[in-house]
Short mmCIF file of C-alpha atoms and ligand atoms in Angstrom, two decimals:
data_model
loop_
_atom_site.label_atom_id
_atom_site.label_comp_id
_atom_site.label_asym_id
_atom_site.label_seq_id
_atom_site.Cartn_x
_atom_site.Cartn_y
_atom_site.Cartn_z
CA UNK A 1 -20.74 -48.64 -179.94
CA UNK A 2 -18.78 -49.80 -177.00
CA UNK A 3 -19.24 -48.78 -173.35
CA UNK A 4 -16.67 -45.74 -171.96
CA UNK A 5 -18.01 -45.64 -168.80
CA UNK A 6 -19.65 -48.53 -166.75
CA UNK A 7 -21.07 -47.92 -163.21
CA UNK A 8 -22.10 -51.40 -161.46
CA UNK A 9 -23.98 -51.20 -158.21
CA UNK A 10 -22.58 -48.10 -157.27
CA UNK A 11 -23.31 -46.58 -153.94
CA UNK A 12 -22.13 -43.20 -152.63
CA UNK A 13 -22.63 -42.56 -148.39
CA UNK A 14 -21.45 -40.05 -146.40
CA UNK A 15 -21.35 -39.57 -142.83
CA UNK A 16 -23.49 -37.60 -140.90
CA UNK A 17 -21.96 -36.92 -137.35
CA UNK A 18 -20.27 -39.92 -135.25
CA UNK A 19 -22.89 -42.66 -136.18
CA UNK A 20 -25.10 -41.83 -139.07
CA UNK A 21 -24.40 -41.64 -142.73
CA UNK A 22 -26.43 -40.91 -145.71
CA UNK A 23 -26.90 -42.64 -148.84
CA UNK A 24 -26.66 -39.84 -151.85
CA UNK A 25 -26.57 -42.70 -154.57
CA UNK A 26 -27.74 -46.11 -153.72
CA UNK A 27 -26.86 -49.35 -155.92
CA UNK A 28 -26.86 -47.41 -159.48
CA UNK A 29 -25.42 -49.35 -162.47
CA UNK A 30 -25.66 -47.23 -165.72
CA UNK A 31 -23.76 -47.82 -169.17
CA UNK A 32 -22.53 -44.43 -170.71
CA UNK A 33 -21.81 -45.27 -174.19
CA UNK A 34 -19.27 -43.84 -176.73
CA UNK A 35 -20.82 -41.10 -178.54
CA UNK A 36 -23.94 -40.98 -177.16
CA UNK A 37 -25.29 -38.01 -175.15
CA UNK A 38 -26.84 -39.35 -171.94
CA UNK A 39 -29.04 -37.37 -170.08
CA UNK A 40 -29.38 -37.69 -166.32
CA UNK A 41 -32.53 -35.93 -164.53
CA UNK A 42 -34.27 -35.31 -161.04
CA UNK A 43 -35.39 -33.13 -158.69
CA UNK A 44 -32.67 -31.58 -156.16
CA UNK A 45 -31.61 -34.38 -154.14
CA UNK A 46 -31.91 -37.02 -156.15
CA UNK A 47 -28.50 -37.66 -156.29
CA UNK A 48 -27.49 -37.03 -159.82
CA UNK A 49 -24.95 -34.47 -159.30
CA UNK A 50 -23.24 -36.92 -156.80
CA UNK A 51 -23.35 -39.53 -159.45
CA UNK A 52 -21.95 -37.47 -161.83
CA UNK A 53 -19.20 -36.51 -159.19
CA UNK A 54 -18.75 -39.97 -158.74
CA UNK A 55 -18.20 -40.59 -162.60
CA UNK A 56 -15.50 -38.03 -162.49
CA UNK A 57 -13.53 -39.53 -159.25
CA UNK A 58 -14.20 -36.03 -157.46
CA UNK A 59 -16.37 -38.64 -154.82
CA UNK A 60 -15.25 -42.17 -153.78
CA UNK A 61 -17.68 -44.83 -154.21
CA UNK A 62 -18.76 -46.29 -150.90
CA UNK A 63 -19.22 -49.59 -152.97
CA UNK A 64 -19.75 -51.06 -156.17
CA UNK A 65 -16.91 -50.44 -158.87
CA UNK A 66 -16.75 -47.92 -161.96
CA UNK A 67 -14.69 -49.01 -165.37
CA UNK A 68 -13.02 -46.53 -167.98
CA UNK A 69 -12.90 -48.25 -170.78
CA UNK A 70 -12.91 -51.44 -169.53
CA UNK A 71 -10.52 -50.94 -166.74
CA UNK A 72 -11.21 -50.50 -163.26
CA UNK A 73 -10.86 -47.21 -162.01
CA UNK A 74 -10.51 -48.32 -158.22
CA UNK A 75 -7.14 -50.08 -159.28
CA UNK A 76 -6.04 -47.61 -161.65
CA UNK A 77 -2.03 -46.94 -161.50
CA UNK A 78 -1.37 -43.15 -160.34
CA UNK A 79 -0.14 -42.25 -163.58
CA UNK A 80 -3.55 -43.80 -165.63
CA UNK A 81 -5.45 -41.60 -162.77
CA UNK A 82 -3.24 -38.26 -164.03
CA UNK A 83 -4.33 -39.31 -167.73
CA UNK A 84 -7.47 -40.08 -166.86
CA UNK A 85 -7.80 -36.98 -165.64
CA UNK A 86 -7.32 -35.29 -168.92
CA UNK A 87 -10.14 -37.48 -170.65
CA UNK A 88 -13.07 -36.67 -168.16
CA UNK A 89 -14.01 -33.09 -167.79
CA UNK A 90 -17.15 -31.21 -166.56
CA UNK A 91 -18.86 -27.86 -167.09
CA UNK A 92 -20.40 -26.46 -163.70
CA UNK A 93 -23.86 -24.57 -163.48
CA UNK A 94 -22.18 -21.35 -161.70
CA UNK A 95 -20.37 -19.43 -164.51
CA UNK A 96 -19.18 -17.33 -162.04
CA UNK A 97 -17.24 -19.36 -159.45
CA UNK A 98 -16.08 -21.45 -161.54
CA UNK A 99 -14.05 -19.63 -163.09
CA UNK A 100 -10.72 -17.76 -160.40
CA UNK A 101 -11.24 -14.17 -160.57
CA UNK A 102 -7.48 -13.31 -160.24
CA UNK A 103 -6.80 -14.74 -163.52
CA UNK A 104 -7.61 -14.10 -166.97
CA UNK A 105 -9.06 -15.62 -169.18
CA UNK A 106 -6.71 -17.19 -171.26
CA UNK A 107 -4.59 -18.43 -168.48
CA UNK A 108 -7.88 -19.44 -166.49
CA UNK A 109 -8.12 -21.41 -169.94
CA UNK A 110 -4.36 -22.57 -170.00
CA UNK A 111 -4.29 -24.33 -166.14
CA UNK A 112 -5.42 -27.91 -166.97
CA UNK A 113 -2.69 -27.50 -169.54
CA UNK A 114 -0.19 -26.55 -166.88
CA UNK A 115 -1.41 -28.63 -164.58
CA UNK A 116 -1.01 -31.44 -166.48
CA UNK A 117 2.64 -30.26 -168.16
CA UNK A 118 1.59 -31.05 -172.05
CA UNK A 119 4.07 -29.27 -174.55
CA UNK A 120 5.99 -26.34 -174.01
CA UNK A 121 4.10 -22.28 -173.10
CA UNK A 122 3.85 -21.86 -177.38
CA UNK A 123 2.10 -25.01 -178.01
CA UNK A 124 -0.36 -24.41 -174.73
CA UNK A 125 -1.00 -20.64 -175.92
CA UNK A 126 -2.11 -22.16 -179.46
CA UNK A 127 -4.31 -24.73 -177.78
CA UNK A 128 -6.09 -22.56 -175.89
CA UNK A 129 -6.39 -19.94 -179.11
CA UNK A 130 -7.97 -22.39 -180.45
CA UNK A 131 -10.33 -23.45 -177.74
CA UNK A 132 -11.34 -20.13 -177.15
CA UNK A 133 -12.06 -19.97 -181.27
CA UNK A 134 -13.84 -23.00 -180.72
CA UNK A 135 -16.76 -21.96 -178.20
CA UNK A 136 -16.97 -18.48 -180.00
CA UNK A 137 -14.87 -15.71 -177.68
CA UNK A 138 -12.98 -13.11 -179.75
CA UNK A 139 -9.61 -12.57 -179.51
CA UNK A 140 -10.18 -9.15 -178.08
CA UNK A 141 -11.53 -10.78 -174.71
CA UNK A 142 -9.36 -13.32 -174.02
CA UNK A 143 -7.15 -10.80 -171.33
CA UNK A 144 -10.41 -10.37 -169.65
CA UNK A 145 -10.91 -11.41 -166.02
CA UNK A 146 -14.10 -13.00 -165.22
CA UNK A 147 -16.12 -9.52 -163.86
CA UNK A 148 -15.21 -8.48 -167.11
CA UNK A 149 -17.08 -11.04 -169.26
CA UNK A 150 -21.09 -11.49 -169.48
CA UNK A 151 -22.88 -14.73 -168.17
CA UNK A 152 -22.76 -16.59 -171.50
CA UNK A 153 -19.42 -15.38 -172.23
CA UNK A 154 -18.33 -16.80 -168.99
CA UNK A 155 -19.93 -19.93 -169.64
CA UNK A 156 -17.67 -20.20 -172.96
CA UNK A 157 -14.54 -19.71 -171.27
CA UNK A 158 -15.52 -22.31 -168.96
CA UNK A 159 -16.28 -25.13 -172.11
CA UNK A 160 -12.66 -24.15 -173.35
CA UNK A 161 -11.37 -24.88 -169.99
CA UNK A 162 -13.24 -28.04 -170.41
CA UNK A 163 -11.99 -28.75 -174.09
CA UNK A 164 -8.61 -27.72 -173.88
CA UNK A 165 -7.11 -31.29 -173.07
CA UNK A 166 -9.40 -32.46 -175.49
CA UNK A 167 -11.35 -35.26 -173.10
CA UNK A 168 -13.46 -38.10 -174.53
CA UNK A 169 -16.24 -37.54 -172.23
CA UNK A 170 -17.84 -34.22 -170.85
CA UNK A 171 -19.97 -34.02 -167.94
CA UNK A 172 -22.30 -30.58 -168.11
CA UNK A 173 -23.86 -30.21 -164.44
CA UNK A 174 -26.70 -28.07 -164.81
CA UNK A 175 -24.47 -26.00 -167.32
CA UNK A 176 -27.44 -24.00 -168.83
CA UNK A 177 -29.65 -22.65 -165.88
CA UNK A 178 -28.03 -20.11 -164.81
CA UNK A 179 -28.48 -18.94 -167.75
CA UNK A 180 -31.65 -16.91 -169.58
CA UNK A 181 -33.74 -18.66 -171.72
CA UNK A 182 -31.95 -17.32 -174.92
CA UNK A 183 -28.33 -17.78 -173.91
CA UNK A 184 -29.53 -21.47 -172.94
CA UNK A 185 -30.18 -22.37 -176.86
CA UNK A 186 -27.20 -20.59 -177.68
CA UNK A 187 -24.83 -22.47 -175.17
CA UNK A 188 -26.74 -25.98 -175.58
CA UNK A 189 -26.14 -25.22 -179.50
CA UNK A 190 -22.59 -24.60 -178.95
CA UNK A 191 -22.20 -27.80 -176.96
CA UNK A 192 -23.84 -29.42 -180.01
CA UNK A 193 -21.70 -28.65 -182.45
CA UNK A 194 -19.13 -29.12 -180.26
CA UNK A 195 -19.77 -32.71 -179.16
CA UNK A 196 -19.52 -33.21 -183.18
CA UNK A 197 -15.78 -31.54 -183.69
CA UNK A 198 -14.78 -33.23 -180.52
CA UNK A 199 -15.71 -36.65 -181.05
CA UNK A 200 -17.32 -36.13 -177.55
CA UNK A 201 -19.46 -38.53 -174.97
CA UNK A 202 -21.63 -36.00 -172.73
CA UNK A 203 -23.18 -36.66 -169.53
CA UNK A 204 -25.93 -33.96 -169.75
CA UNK A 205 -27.54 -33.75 -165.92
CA UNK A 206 -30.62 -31.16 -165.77
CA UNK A 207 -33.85 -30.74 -163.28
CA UNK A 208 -35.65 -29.40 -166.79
CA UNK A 209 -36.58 -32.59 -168.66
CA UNK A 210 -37.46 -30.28 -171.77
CA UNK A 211 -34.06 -29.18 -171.76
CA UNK A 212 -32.44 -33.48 -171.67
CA UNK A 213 -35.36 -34.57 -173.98
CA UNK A 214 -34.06 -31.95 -176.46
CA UNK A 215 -29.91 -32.22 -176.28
CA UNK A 216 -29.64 -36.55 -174.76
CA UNK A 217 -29.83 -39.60 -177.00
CA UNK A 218 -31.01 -41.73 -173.83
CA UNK A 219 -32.26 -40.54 -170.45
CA UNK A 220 -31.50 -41.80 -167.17
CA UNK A 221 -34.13 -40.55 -164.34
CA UNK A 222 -33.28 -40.89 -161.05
CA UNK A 223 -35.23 -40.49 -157.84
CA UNK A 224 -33.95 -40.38 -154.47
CA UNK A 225 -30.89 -41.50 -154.90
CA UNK A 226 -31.94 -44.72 -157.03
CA UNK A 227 -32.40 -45.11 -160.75
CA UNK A 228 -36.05 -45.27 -161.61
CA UNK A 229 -36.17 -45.35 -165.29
CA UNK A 230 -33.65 -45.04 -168.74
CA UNK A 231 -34.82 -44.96 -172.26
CA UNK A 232 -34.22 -42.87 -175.35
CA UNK A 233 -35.01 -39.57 -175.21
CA UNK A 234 -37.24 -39.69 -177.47
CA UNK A 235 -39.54 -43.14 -175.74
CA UNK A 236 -39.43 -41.63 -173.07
CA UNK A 237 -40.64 -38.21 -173.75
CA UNK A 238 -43.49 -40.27 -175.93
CA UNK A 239 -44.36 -42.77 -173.28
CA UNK A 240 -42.76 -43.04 -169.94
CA UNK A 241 -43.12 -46.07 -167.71
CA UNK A 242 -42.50 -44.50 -164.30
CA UNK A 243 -45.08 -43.07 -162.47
CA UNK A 244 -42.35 -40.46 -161.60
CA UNK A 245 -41.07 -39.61 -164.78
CA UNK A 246 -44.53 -39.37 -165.68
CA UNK A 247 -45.10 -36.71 -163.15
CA UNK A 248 -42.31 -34.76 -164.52
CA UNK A 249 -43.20 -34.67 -167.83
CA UNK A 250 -46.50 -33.91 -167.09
CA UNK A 251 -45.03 -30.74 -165.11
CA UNK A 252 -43.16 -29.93 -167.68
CA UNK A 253 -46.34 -30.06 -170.39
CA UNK A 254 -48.07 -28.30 -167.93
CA UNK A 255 -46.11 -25.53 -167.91
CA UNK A 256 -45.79 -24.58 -171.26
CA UNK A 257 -49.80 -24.58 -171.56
CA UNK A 258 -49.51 -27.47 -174.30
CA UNK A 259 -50.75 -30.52 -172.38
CA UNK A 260 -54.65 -31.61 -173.09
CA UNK A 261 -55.32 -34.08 -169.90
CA UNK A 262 -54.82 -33.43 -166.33
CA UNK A 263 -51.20 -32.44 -164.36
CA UNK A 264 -50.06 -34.76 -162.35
CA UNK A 265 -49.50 -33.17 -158.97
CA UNK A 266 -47.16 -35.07 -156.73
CA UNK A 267 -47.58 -35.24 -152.69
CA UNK A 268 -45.53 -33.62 -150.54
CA UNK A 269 -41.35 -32.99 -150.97
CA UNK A 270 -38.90 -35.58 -151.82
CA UNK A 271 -38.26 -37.06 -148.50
CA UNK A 272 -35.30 -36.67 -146.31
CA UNK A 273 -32.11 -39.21 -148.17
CA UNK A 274 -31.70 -39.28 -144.04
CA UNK A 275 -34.34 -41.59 -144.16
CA UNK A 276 -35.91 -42.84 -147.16
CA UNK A 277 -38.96 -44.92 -147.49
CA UNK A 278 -38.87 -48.37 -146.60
CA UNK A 279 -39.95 -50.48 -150.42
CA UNK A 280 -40.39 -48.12 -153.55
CA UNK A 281 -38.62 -44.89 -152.36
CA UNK A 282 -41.74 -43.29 -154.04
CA UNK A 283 -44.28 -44.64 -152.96
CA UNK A 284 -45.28 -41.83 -150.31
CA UNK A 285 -46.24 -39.32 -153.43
CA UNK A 286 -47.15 -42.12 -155.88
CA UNK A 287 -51.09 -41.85 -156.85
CA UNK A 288 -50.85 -45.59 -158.39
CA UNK A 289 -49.05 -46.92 -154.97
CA UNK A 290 -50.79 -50.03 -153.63
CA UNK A 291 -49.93 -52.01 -150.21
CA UNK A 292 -46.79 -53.93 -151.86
CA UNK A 293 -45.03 -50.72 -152.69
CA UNK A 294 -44.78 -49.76 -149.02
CA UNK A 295 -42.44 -53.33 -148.61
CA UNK A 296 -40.77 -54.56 -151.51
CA UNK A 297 -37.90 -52.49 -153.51
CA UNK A 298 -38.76 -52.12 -157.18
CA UNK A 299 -36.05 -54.08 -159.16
CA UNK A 300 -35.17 -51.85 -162.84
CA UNK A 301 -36.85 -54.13 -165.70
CA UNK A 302 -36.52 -54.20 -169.15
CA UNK A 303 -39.83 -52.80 -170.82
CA UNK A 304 -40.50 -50.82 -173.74
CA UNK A 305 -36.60 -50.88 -174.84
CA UNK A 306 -35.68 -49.42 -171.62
CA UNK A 307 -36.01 -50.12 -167.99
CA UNK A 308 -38.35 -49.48 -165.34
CA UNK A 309 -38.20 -49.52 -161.69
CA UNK A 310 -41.68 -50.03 -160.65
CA UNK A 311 -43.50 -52.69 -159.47
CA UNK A 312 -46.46 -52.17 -161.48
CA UNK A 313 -45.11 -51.33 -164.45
CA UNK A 314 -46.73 -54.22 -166.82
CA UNK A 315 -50.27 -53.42 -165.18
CA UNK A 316 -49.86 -49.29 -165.81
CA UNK A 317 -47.76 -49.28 -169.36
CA UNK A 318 -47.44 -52.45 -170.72
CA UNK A 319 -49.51 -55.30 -171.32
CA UNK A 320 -46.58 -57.78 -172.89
CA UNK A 321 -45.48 -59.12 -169.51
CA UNK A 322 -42.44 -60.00 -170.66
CA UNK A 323 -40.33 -57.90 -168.63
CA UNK A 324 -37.20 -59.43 -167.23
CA UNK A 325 -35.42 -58.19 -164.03
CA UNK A 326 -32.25 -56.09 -165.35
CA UNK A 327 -29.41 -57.92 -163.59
CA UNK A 328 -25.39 -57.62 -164.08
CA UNK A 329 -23.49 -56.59 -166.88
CA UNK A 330 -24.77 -56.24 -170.42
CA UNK A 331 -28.71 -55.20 -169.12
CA UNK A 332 -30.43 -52.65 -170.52
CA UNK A 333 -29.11 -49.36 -168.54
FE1 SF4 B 401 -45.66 -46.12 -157.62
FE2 SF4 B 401 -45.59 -48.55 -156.56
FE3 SF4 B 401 -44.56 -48.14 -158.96
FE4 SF4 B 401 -43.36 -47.16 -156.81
S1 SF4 B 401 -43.63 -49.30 -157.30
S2 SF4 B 401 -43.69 -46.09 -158.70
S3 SF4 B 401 -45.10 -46.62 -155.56
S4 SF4 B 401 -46.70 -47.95 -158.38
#
């Protein structure tokens, strides 16, 4: 499987008044493979919707460089930018305001089309009956406007709009939780089958690691800003080697009334991106923190076919010590 979408050291600041910025993503490199589905998770504020902005070109990257299929994006012609722009799409977690309320929705559907000036008004009315067939809306309700349509219905429209130019890689930013708990199976079931007839990649980014353990093929878990651990989905659910993700899935566990040992509870809030913590960014809410985690930044390591960033990783989860420091292209990320 070869790599669409290659992030390498990528960090994303913005400025904060005359003097100040902020770092929402800090150093990130992160492989998105053809095909797979790649979940990315955190709490709010950990930077993963920023990422995934980056991904799209919707943010600059302050540094670091991000390839498309093996080209650089950064020195992309104006015209590969345009096409580009056809092959990434994204799915927003508002339904609602996403979607303009003036229009209806089959033209709400047939915009990228416009936009982008492929074929002439019959063959962009048959792409978008098709689209629209695709993700499940009748014919009767494709003259609707938006107030007119229910939450998941809205939510369809908005994967048509997505699917229409028929893009290699779809990026689904919290796509499901504004959503009841029934109308999420039905719309990550959609995006399922979907992903299959499309030949699609997916970026999947959630808060709810239930919800990325059950739709990704790898996760990436990011904290702060940073990335703190990737590994299949299913490794990772199984046996995760960050103290963070750990937390998380012990949340999660905990919630659902099925976990037989103790919640982890973490300390205090995710602390201000303003100002984060000098060595592991999570060390001021780690319980397995010692003295060096206060100083030194964890470095992502290869460990249990995936990749850790924490500094006692072999003492907590693995006992091989054979980790190697994940540096440059062709790591594990
Ligand atoms: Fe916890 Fe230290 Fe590992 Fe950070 S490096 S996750 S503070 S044990």
């Amino acid at each position: 499987m070869s790599v669409l979408l290659r992030l390498d050291d990528v960090s994303v600041r913005f400025r904060v008044g005359r003097r100040s910025s902020v770092s929402a993503v800090d150093g990130v490199s992160l492989d998105v493979v053809e095909g797979e589905t790649l979940g990315l998770i955190g709490e709010s504020g950990s930077g993963k919707s920023t990422l995934a902005r980056a991904m799209l070109g919707l943010v600059p990257a302050s540094t670091g460089s991000i390839s498309w299929d093996g080209e650089s994006v950064a020195t992309m012609s104006r015209q590969r930018r345009r096409e580009l722009s056809a092959q990434v799409q994204m799915v927003f977690q508002d339904p609602h305001s996403a979607l303009d309320p003036r229009r209806r929705v089959h033209q709400s559907v047939r915009e990228p089309l416009d936009v982008l000036g492929r074929g002439d008004r019959r063959g962009r009315d048959d792409l978008v009956r098709k689209a629209l067939a695709d993700v499940g809306l009748p014919p009767h309700l494709h003259d609707r406007y938006p107030h007119q349509l229910s939450g998941g219905q809205k939510q369809r429209v908005n994967i048509a709009r997505a699917l229409v130019t028929r893009p290699r890689l779809l990026v689904c930013d919290e796509s499901v939780a504004a959503l009841d708990v029934a109308l999420q199976a039905e719309i990550i079931n959609l995006l399922a089958d979907l992903k299959d007839e499309y030949r699609l990649t997916v970026v999947f980014i959630s808060h709810d690691l239930g919800v990325v353990g059950h739709v990704a093929d790898r996760v990436a878990v990011m904290y702060l800003g940073t990335l703190v651990e990737t590994a299949t989905a299913g490794r990772l659910l199984a046996a995760p080697r960050h103290p963070y993700t750990e937390a998380l899935l012990s949340a999660r566990l905990d919630v659902r009334g099925t976990r037989g040992t103790e919640r982890i509870i973490l300390r205090g809030d995710v602390p201000s991106p303003l100002a984060p913590p000098a060595g592991c960014r999570f060390h001021p809410r780690c319980g397995h923190a010692v003295a060096a985690c206060a100083t030194t930044e964890p470095e992502l390591v290869v460990v249990g076919g995936g990749a850790s960033a924490c500094l006692r990783v072999a003492d907590l989860y693995d006992r091989s010590r054979e980790d190697q420091p994940v540096s440059g292209i062709g790591g594990v990320r």
